[in-house]
Coordinates of C-alpha atoms in Angstrom, one line a residue:
M1 CA 0.0 0.0 0.0
R2 CA 2.9 2.4 1.0
W3 CA 4.6 1.5 -2.3
R4 CA 1.5 2.5 -4.3
L5 CA 1.2 5.8 -2.4
C6 CA 4.9 6.5 -3.2
L7 CA 4.3 5.8 -6.9
R8 CA 1.2 8.0 -6.9
G9 CA 3.2 10.8 -5.2
D10 CA 6.0 10.5 -7.7
A11 CA 3.6 10.7 -10.6
S12 CA 1.9 13.8 -9.1
L13 CA 5.3 15.5 -8.7
T14 CA 6.3 14.6 -12.3
L15 CA 3.1 16.0 -13.6
L16 CA 3.6 19.2 -11.6
L17 CA 7.2 19.7 -12.8
G18 CA 6.1 19.0 -16.4
A19 CA 3.4 21.6 -16.2
A20 CA 5.9 24.1 -14.7
L21 CA 8.4 23.4 -17.5
G22 CA 5.7 23.8 -20.1
L23 CA 4.7 27.2 -18.7
L24 CA 8.4 28.3 -18.8
L25 CA 8.8 27.1 -22.4
Y26 CA 5.6 28.9 -23.3
A27 CA 6.8 32.1 -21.6
Q28 CA 10.1 31.8 -23.4
R29 CA 8.4 31.5 -26.8
D30 CA 5.6 34.1 -26.3
G31 CA 7.2 36.7 -24.1
A32 CA 5.6 39.9 -24.9
G33 CA 7.0 43.4 -25.1
S34 CA 10.2 44.8 -26.5
T35 CA 13.1 46.6 -24.8
T36 CA 15.7 48.8 -26.3
S37 CA 18.2 51.3 -25.1
A38 CA 21.5 52.7 -26.4
P39 CA 24.6 51.7 -24.4
R40 CA 25.5 53.9 -21.4
A41 CA 29.3 53.9 -22.2
P42 CA 30.3 56.1 -25.2
E43 CA 32.9 53.6 -26.5
R44 CA 30.3 50.9 -27.1
A45 CA 28.4 50.9 -30.4
A46 CA 24.6 51.3 -30.1
P47 CA 22.6 48.2 -31.1
E48 CA 20.4 48.6 -34.0
P49 CA 16.8 48.9 -32.9
T50 CA 14.3 46.5 -34.2
S51 CA 11.7 48.3 -36.3
R52 CA 8.2 47.6 -35.1
L53 CA 5.1 48.6 -37.1
R54 CA 1.6 48.1 -35.8
L55 CA 0.5 46.5 -39.0
F56 CA -3.2 45.9 -39.6
K57 CA -3.6 43.7 -42.7
A58 CA -6.4 44.1 -45.3
P59 CA -9.5 42.0 -44.5
H60 CA -9.8 38.6 -46.0
A61 CA -12.2 35.7 -45.4
G62 CA -14.4 37.8 -43.2
A63 CA -11.6 39.3 -41.2
T64 CA -11.7 43.1 -40.6
L65 CA -9.1 45.8 -40.1
Q66 CA -8.3 46.9 -36.6
A67 CA -10.2 50.1 -35.9
Y68 CA -8.6 53.4 -34.9
E69 CA -10.5 53.5 -31.6
E70 CA -8.9 50.3 -30.4
D71 CA -5.4 51.5 -31.1
T72 CA -5.4 55.0 -29.6
P73 CA -5.0 55.6 -25.9
E74 CA -7.4 58.0 -24.1
T75 CA -6.4 61.7 -24.4
P76 CA -6.3 63.9 -21.3
T77 CA -8.1 66.6 -23.4
P78 CA -11.8 66.9 -22.6
T79 CA -14.1 65.0 -25.0
G80 CA -17.8 65.4 -25.9
P81 CA -20.4 65.2 -28.7
F82 CA -18.9 66.3 -32.0
D83 CA -21.0 68.5 -34.3
F84 CA -19.8 67.5 -37.8
G85 CA -22.1 70.0 -39.4
R86 CA -20.4 72.8 -37.5
Y87 CA -17.0 71.2 -38.2
L88 CA -17.6 71.1 -42.0
R89 CA -18.8 74.7 -42.0
A90 CA -15.7 76.0 -40.0
K91 CA -13.1 73.5 -41.1
D92 CA -11.2 76.1 -43.2
Q93 CA -10.7 78.4 -40.2
R94 CA -7.2 77.6 -39.2
R95 CA -5.7 80.9 -38.0
F96 CA -6.3 81.9 -34.4
P97 CA -4.5 84.6 -32.3
L98 CA -1.7 83.6 -30.0
L99 CA -2.8 84.9 -26.6
I100 CA 0.4 83.9 -24.6
N101 CA 3.7 83.7 -26.4
Q102 CA 7.3 82.7 -25.5
P103 CA 9.2 84.5 -28.3
H104 CA 12.6 84.0 -26.6
K105 CA 12.2 80.4 -25.7
C106 CA 14.8 79.0 -28.2
R107 CA 17.6 81.5 -27.6
C108 CA 20.7 79.4 -27.1
D109 CA 22.0 80.6 -23.7
G110 CA 22.1 84.1 -25.1
A111 CA 24.6 83.2 -27.7
P112 CA 24.0 84.5 -31.3
G113 CA 22.9 81.9 -33.8
G114 CA 22.2 78.2 -33.1
G115 CA 19.2 76.8 -31.2
P116 CA 18.4 74.2 -28.6
D117 CA 19.3 70.6 -29.2
L118 CA 15.9 69.4 -28.1
L119 CA 12.6 71.3 -27.8
I120 CA 10.0 69.4 -25.7
A121 CA 6.4 70.4 -26.6
V122 CA 3.6 69.0 -24.4
K123 CA -0.1 69.1 -25.2
S124 CA -2.0 70.2 -22.1
V125 CA -5.2 71.8 -20.9
A126 CA -5.7 74.8 -18.6
A127 CA -6.9 72.8 -15.6
D128 CA -4.1 70.3 -15.7
F129 CA -1.5 72.3 -13.7
E130 CA -0.6 69.2 -11.6
R131 CA 0.6 67.3 -14.7
R132 CA 2.5 70.3 -16.0
Q133 CA 4.3 70.6 -12.6
A134 CA 5.2 66.9 -12.7
V135 CA 6.7 67.3 -16.2
R136 CA 8.6 70.4 -15.2
Q137 CA 10.1 68.7 -12.1
T138 CA 11.0 65.4 -13.8
W139 CA 11.7 64.5 -17.4
G140 CA 10.7 67.9 -18.9
A141 CA 13.2 70.0 -16.9
E142 CA 15.0 72.6 -18.9
G143 CA 18.8 73.0 -19.0
R144 CA 21.7 70.8 -20.0
V145 CA 21.0 67.0 -20.2
Q146 CA 24.1 64.9 -21.2
G147 CA 25.5 68.1 -22.7
A148 CA 22.4 68.8 -24.8
L149 CA 20.4 72.0 -24.4
V150 CA 16.8 71.2 -23.6
R151 CA 13.9 73.7 -23.7
R152 CA 10.1 73.1 -23.0
V153 CA 6.7 74.5 -23.9
F154 CA 3.1 73.5 -23.1
L155 CA 0.5 73.9 -25.8
L156 CA -3.0 75.1 -24.7
G157 CA -6.2 76.4 -26.1
V158 CA -9.0 78.3 -24.3
P159 CA -10.8 76.0 -21.8
R160 CA -14.0 74.6 -23.3
G161 CA -17.2 76.3 -22.0
S162 CA -15.3 79.5 -20.9
G163 CA -17.0 81.5 -23.6
S164 CA -14.1 81.9 -26.0
D165 CA -16.3 84.0 -28.2
G166 CA -17.2 86.3 -25.3
A167 CA -20.9 86.0 -26.1
D168 CA -22.2 85.8 -22.5
A169 CA -21.1 87.5 -19.4
E170 CA -20.6 84.3 -17.4
G171 CA -18.4 82.8 -20.1
A172 CA -16.4 86.0 -20.4
R173 CA -15.8 86.1 -16.6
T174 CA -14.6 82.4 -16.7
Q175 CA -12.4 83.1 -19.7
T176 CA -10.8 86.1 -17.9
H177 CA -10.3 83.9 -14.8
W178 CA -8.4 81.2 -16.7
R179 CA -6.4 83.6 -18.7
A180 CA -5.2 85.4 -15.6
L181 CA -4.2 82.1 -14.0
L182 CA -2.3 81.0 -17.2
R183 CA -0.6 84.4 -17.4
A184 CA 0.6 84.1 -13.8
E185 CA 1.9 80.6 -14.6
S186 CA 3.6 81.9 -17.7
R187 CA 5.3 84.6 -15.7
A188 CA 6.6 82.0 -13.2
Y189 CA 7.8 79.3 -15.7
R190 CA 8.0 81.0 -19.2
D191 CA 6.7 77.9 -20.9
I192 CA 3.0 78.5 -21.8
L193 CA 1.7 78.9 -25.3
L194 CA -2.0 79.7 -25.4
W195 CA -4.1 80.1 -28.6
A196 CA -7.7 81.5 -28.9
F197 CA -9.4 78.3 -30.0
D198 CA -11.5 76.0 -27.8
D199 CA -9.4 73.3 -26.2
T200 CA -11.4 70.2 -27.3
F201 CA -10.5 66.8 -28.5
F202 CA -11.2 67.5 -32.1
N203 CA -9.3 70.8 -32.0
L204 CA -6.0 69.0 -31.2
T205 CA -5.4 69.3 -35.0
L206 CA -5.5 73.1 -34.6
K207 CA -3.0 72.7 -31.7
E208 CA -0.8 70.7 -34.1
I209 CA -0.7 73.3 -37.0
H210 CA -0.4 76.3 -34.7
F211 CA 2.6 74.7 -32.9
L212 CA 4.3 73.8 -36.2
S213 CA 3.8 77.4 -37.3
W214 CA 5.1 78.8 -34.0
A215 CA 8.2 76.5 -33.9
S216 CA 9.1 77.4 -37.5
A217 CA 8.9 81.1 -36.6
Y218 CA 10.4 81.2 -33.1
C219 CA 12.5 78.1 -32.9
A220 CA 13.8 77.9 -36.5
E221 CA 17.2 76.6 -35.5
V222 CA 16.1 73.8 -33.2
H223 CA 17.8 70.5 -33.8
F224 CA 15.1 68.1 -32.7
V225 CA 11.5 68.4 -31.3
F226 CA 9.8 65.9 -29.0
K227 CA 6.0 66.3 -29.0
G228 CA 3.7 64.4 -26.7
D229 CA 1.0 64.3 -24.1
A230 CA 1.2 65.4 -20.5
D231 CA 0.5 61.9 -19.3
V232 CA 3.7 60.3 -20.8
F233 CA 7.0 59.4 -19.1
V234 CA 10.0 60.2 -21.3
H235 CA 13.5 58.9 -20.6
V236 CA 15.3 61.9 -22.1
G237 CA 18.7 60.4 -21.8
N238 CA 17.7 57.4 -24.0
L239 CA 16.0 59.8 -26.4
L240 CA 19.2 61.9 -26.7
E241 CA 21.3 58.8 -27.3
F242 CA 18.9 57.7 -30.0
L243 CA 19.2 61.2 -31.6
A244 CA 23.0 61.6 -31.1
P245 CA 24.0 60.0 -34.5
R246 CA 21.1 61.7 -36.4
D247 CA 21.6 64.7 -38.6
P248 CA 19.0 67.4 -37.8
A249 CA 19.3 68.7 -41.4
Q250 CA 17.9 65.3 -42.6
D251 CA 14.2 64.1 -42.4
L252 CA 13.2 62.2 -39.3
L253 CA 9.9 61.5 -37.6
A254 CA 10.1 58.5 -35.3
G255 CA 7.7 56.9 -32.8
D256 CA 5.1 54.2 -32.4
V257 CA 4.1 53.9 -36.0
I258 CA 0.6 52.6 -37.0
V259 CA -0.4 51.5 -40.5
Q260 CA -3.6 50.4 -42.1
A261 CA -5.9 51.5 -39.3
R262 CA -9.4 52.1 -40.6
P263 CA -11.8 54.9 -39.8
I264 CA -14.6 54.3 -37.3
R265 CA -18.0 54.4 -38.9
V266 CA -20.0 53.8 -35.7
R267 CA -21.8 57.0 -34.8
A268 CA -21.7 56.2 -31.0
S269 CA -17.9 56.3 -31.0
K270 CA -16.0 59.5 -30.1
Y271 CA -13.7 58.6 -33.1
F272 CA -16.6 58.4 -35.5
I273 CA -15.6 59.7 -38.9
P274 CA -18.4 59.7 -41.6
E275 CA -17.5 58.9 -45.2
A276 CA -18.3 62.5 -46.2
V277 CA -15.3 63.6 -44.1
Y278 CA -12.9 60.7 -45.1
G279 CA -14.0 58.2 -47.7
L280 CA -10.9 55.9 -48.0
P281 CA -10.9 52.5 -46.2
A282 CA -7.7 53.1 -44.2
Y283 CA -5.7 55.9 -42.8
P284 CA -2.1 56.7 -43.9
A285 CA 0.8 55.6 -41.7
Y286 CA 1.1 57.8 -38.6
A287 CA 3.0 58.0 -35.4
G288 CA 0.9 57.7 -32.2
G289 CA 0.2 61.1 -30.8
G290 CA 1.3 60.1 -27.3
G291 CA 4.9 61.0 -28.1
F292 CA 7.1 61.2 -31.2
V293 CA 10.3 63.0 -32.2
L294 CA 11.1 64.9 -35.4
S295 CA 14.1 66.7 -36.8
G296 CA 14.4 70.4 -37.4
A297 CA 14.3 69.8 -41.1
T298 CA 11.1 67.8 -40.9
L299 CA 9.6 70.4 -38.6
H300 CA 9.8 73.1 -41.3
R301 CA 8.7 70.8 -44.1
L302 CA 5.7 69.6 -42.0
A303 CA 4.7 73.2 -41.2
R304 CA 4.5 73.9 -44.9
A305 CA 2.7 70.7 -45.8
C306 CA 0.1 70.9 -43.1
A307 CA -0.8 74.4 -44.2
Q308 CA -1.8 72.8 -47.6
V309 CA -3.6 69.7 -46.2
E310 CA -7.3 69.9 -45.4
L311 CA -7.9 69.8 -41.7
F312 CA -8.9 66.5 -40.2
P313 CA -10.4 66.1 -36.7
I314 CA -7.9 63.5 -35.4
D315 CA -4.5 65.1 -34.9
D316 CA -2.1 62.2 -35.3
V317 CA -4.0 60.9 -38.4
F318 CA -3.9 64.4 -39.8
L319 CA -0.1 64.5 -39.3
G320 CA 0.1 61.2 -41.2
M321 CA -1.7 62.9 -44.0
C322 CA 0.9 65.7 -44.0
L323 CA 3.7 63.1 -44.1
Q324 CA 2.0 61.3 -47.0
R325 CA 2.0 64.6 -48.9
L326 CA 5.7 64.9 -48.3
R327 CA 6.2 61.2 -49.3
L328 CA 7.9 60.8 -45.9
T329 CA 7.5 57.5 -44.1
P330 CA 7.5 57.7 -40.2
E331 CA 10.2 55.6 -38.6
P332 CA 9.0 52.9 -36.1
H333 CA 11.0 52.5 -32.9
P334 CA 10.2 49.8 -30.3
A335 CA 11.1 52.0 -27.3
F336 CA 8.1 54.4 -28.0
R337 CA 5.3 52.8 -26.0
T338 CA 2.3 55.1 -26.7
F339 CA 0.0 52.2 -25.7
G340 CA 1.8 51.6 -22.4
I341 CA 3.7 48.5 -21.4
P342 CA 1.6 45.4 -22.2
Q343 CA 1.1 42.8 -19.4
P344 CA 2.9 39.6 -20.5
S345 CA 0.3 36.8 -21.0
A346 CA 2.6 34.2 -19.5
A347 CA 3.1 36.3 -16.3
P348 CA -0.3 38.0 -15.5
H349 CA 0.9 39.0 -12.0
L350 CA 4.1 40.8 -13.2
R351 CA 4.3 44.4 -12.2
T352 CA 5.0 46.4 -15.3
F353 CA 5.3 49.7 -13.3
D354 CA 9.0 48.8 -12.6
P355 CA 12.0 51.0 -13.2
C356 CA 13.8 48.1 -14.8
F357 CA 11.3 48.3 -17.7
Y358 CA 11.4 52.1 -17.9
R359 CA 15.1 52.4 -18.0
E360 CA 15.1 50.6 -21.4
L361 CA 12.4 52.7 -23.0
V362 CA 12.0 56.2 -24.4
V363 CA 8.3 56.9 -24.1
V364 CA 5.6 55.3 -22.0
H365 CA 2.0 56.6 -22.2
G366 CA -0.8 56.7 -19.7
L367 CA 0.7 57.7 -16.3
S368 CA -0.7 59.9 -13.6
A369 CA 1.3 62.9 -12.3
A370 CA 2.2 60.9 -9.2
D371 CA 3.4 57.9 -11.3
I372 CA 5.6 60.2 -13.4
W373 CA 7.2 61.8 -10.3
L374 CA 7.7 58.4 -8.6
M375 CA 9.2 56.7 -11.7
W376 CA 11.6 59.6 -12.3
H377 CA 12.9 59.4 -8.8
M378 CA 13.2 55.6 -8.8
L379 CA 15.3 55.8 -12.0
H380 CA 17.4 58.8 -11.0
G381 CA 17.9 58.1 -7.3
P382 CA 21.4 58.0 -5.8
H383 CA 21.9 54.3 -6.6
G384 CA 19.4 53.7 -9.4
P385 CA 17.1 50.7 -9.7
A386 CA 18.4 47.2 -8.7
C387 CA 17.7 45.3 -11.9
A388 CA 18.6 41.7 -12.8
H389 CA 20.7 42.9 -15.8
P390 CA 23.6 45.2 -14.9
R391 CA 23.6 46.6 -18.5
P392 CA 20.7 47.7 -20.7
A393 CA 19.2 44.9 -22.8
A394 CA 19.7 45.0 -26.6
A395 CA 16.8 46.1 -28.8
G396 CA 14.6 43.3 -29.9
P397 CA 11.9 40.9 -28.6
F398 CA 11.7 40.6 -24.8
Q399 CA 13.0 37.3 -23.6
W400 CA 12.4 35.6 -20.2
G401 CA 15.9 34.7 -18.8
P402 CA 16.9 32.4 -16.0

């Protein structure tokens, strides 16, 4: 009897070990996510990043293209019902006054000529002071980073519902209140750009073209521009290492590139686009608006191209249309995570909010102000994060190691 119990115990143990081995093999094969980072020591050559396109193939045998709504993270900008009739009537109105300007932002330490190595432009809304402070105190700090001169601006419109047309007394009072607050913030930090259009989700395209026009005029000699949302974490050191071998006089727009995403035709969706506005079955390739980088040369070319392209109510798709006009293909980079860090299917309990992930990346989207502050200090503390690998992992598919 005891012999049979021993055999039964051995069999159970064998099955358990076999199941564990199978899970490990499955994790090794299907490990999700990619990590990339340039080497920390200047004498080592940087590994070539693995290009990663979010490719949505044409439908076949009943399959459908992935829709734009499922591939774009939530924007911090307020959303609401969209009046397409009003949009079509006013879509050619693309020039709005600049209410708060920073004309000297790109002066290079007072020296004549030249410009900053990197201009950080962050989309924000008036009420989101907490996020702006988090960016100022962490990854968006101005000054010298690894020898590169970094400057910062926040891009804002007039708060929605504040009576930007001044038609009613209550709206005018609210508008005056917000403008006074933003002027005080601008005096304190010298980084606010405010235009006289309503700050709504579908007016992000206006924010795009007005920023391109502003940067071309007031930051004409900038080497590179990073443009993103206020809820992203950016590893500026990794970004600068990626840009170090690049020529700012050559075309570059890099980020989380999405191709063959189709328009949403469901009226209930906030991304609903009727065929009267866009009749093609798929959008051109575009970089996710959560965060991307472009060269000074591309900045000027885009400013001119976007002035000739009909406005479209989704800003990152509109930018893809401008790139298409230039016959310029956006460059995919696996360290731009505008959809966050995916939870590995083989390790559902793994904590992805970990500095050992973030030290390998350039952009991660979808963080609170507290998360941004915390991650920054975990990465830039006196000793840095205690990670399994003493050196950054090479670019490519994530692998589960021993």
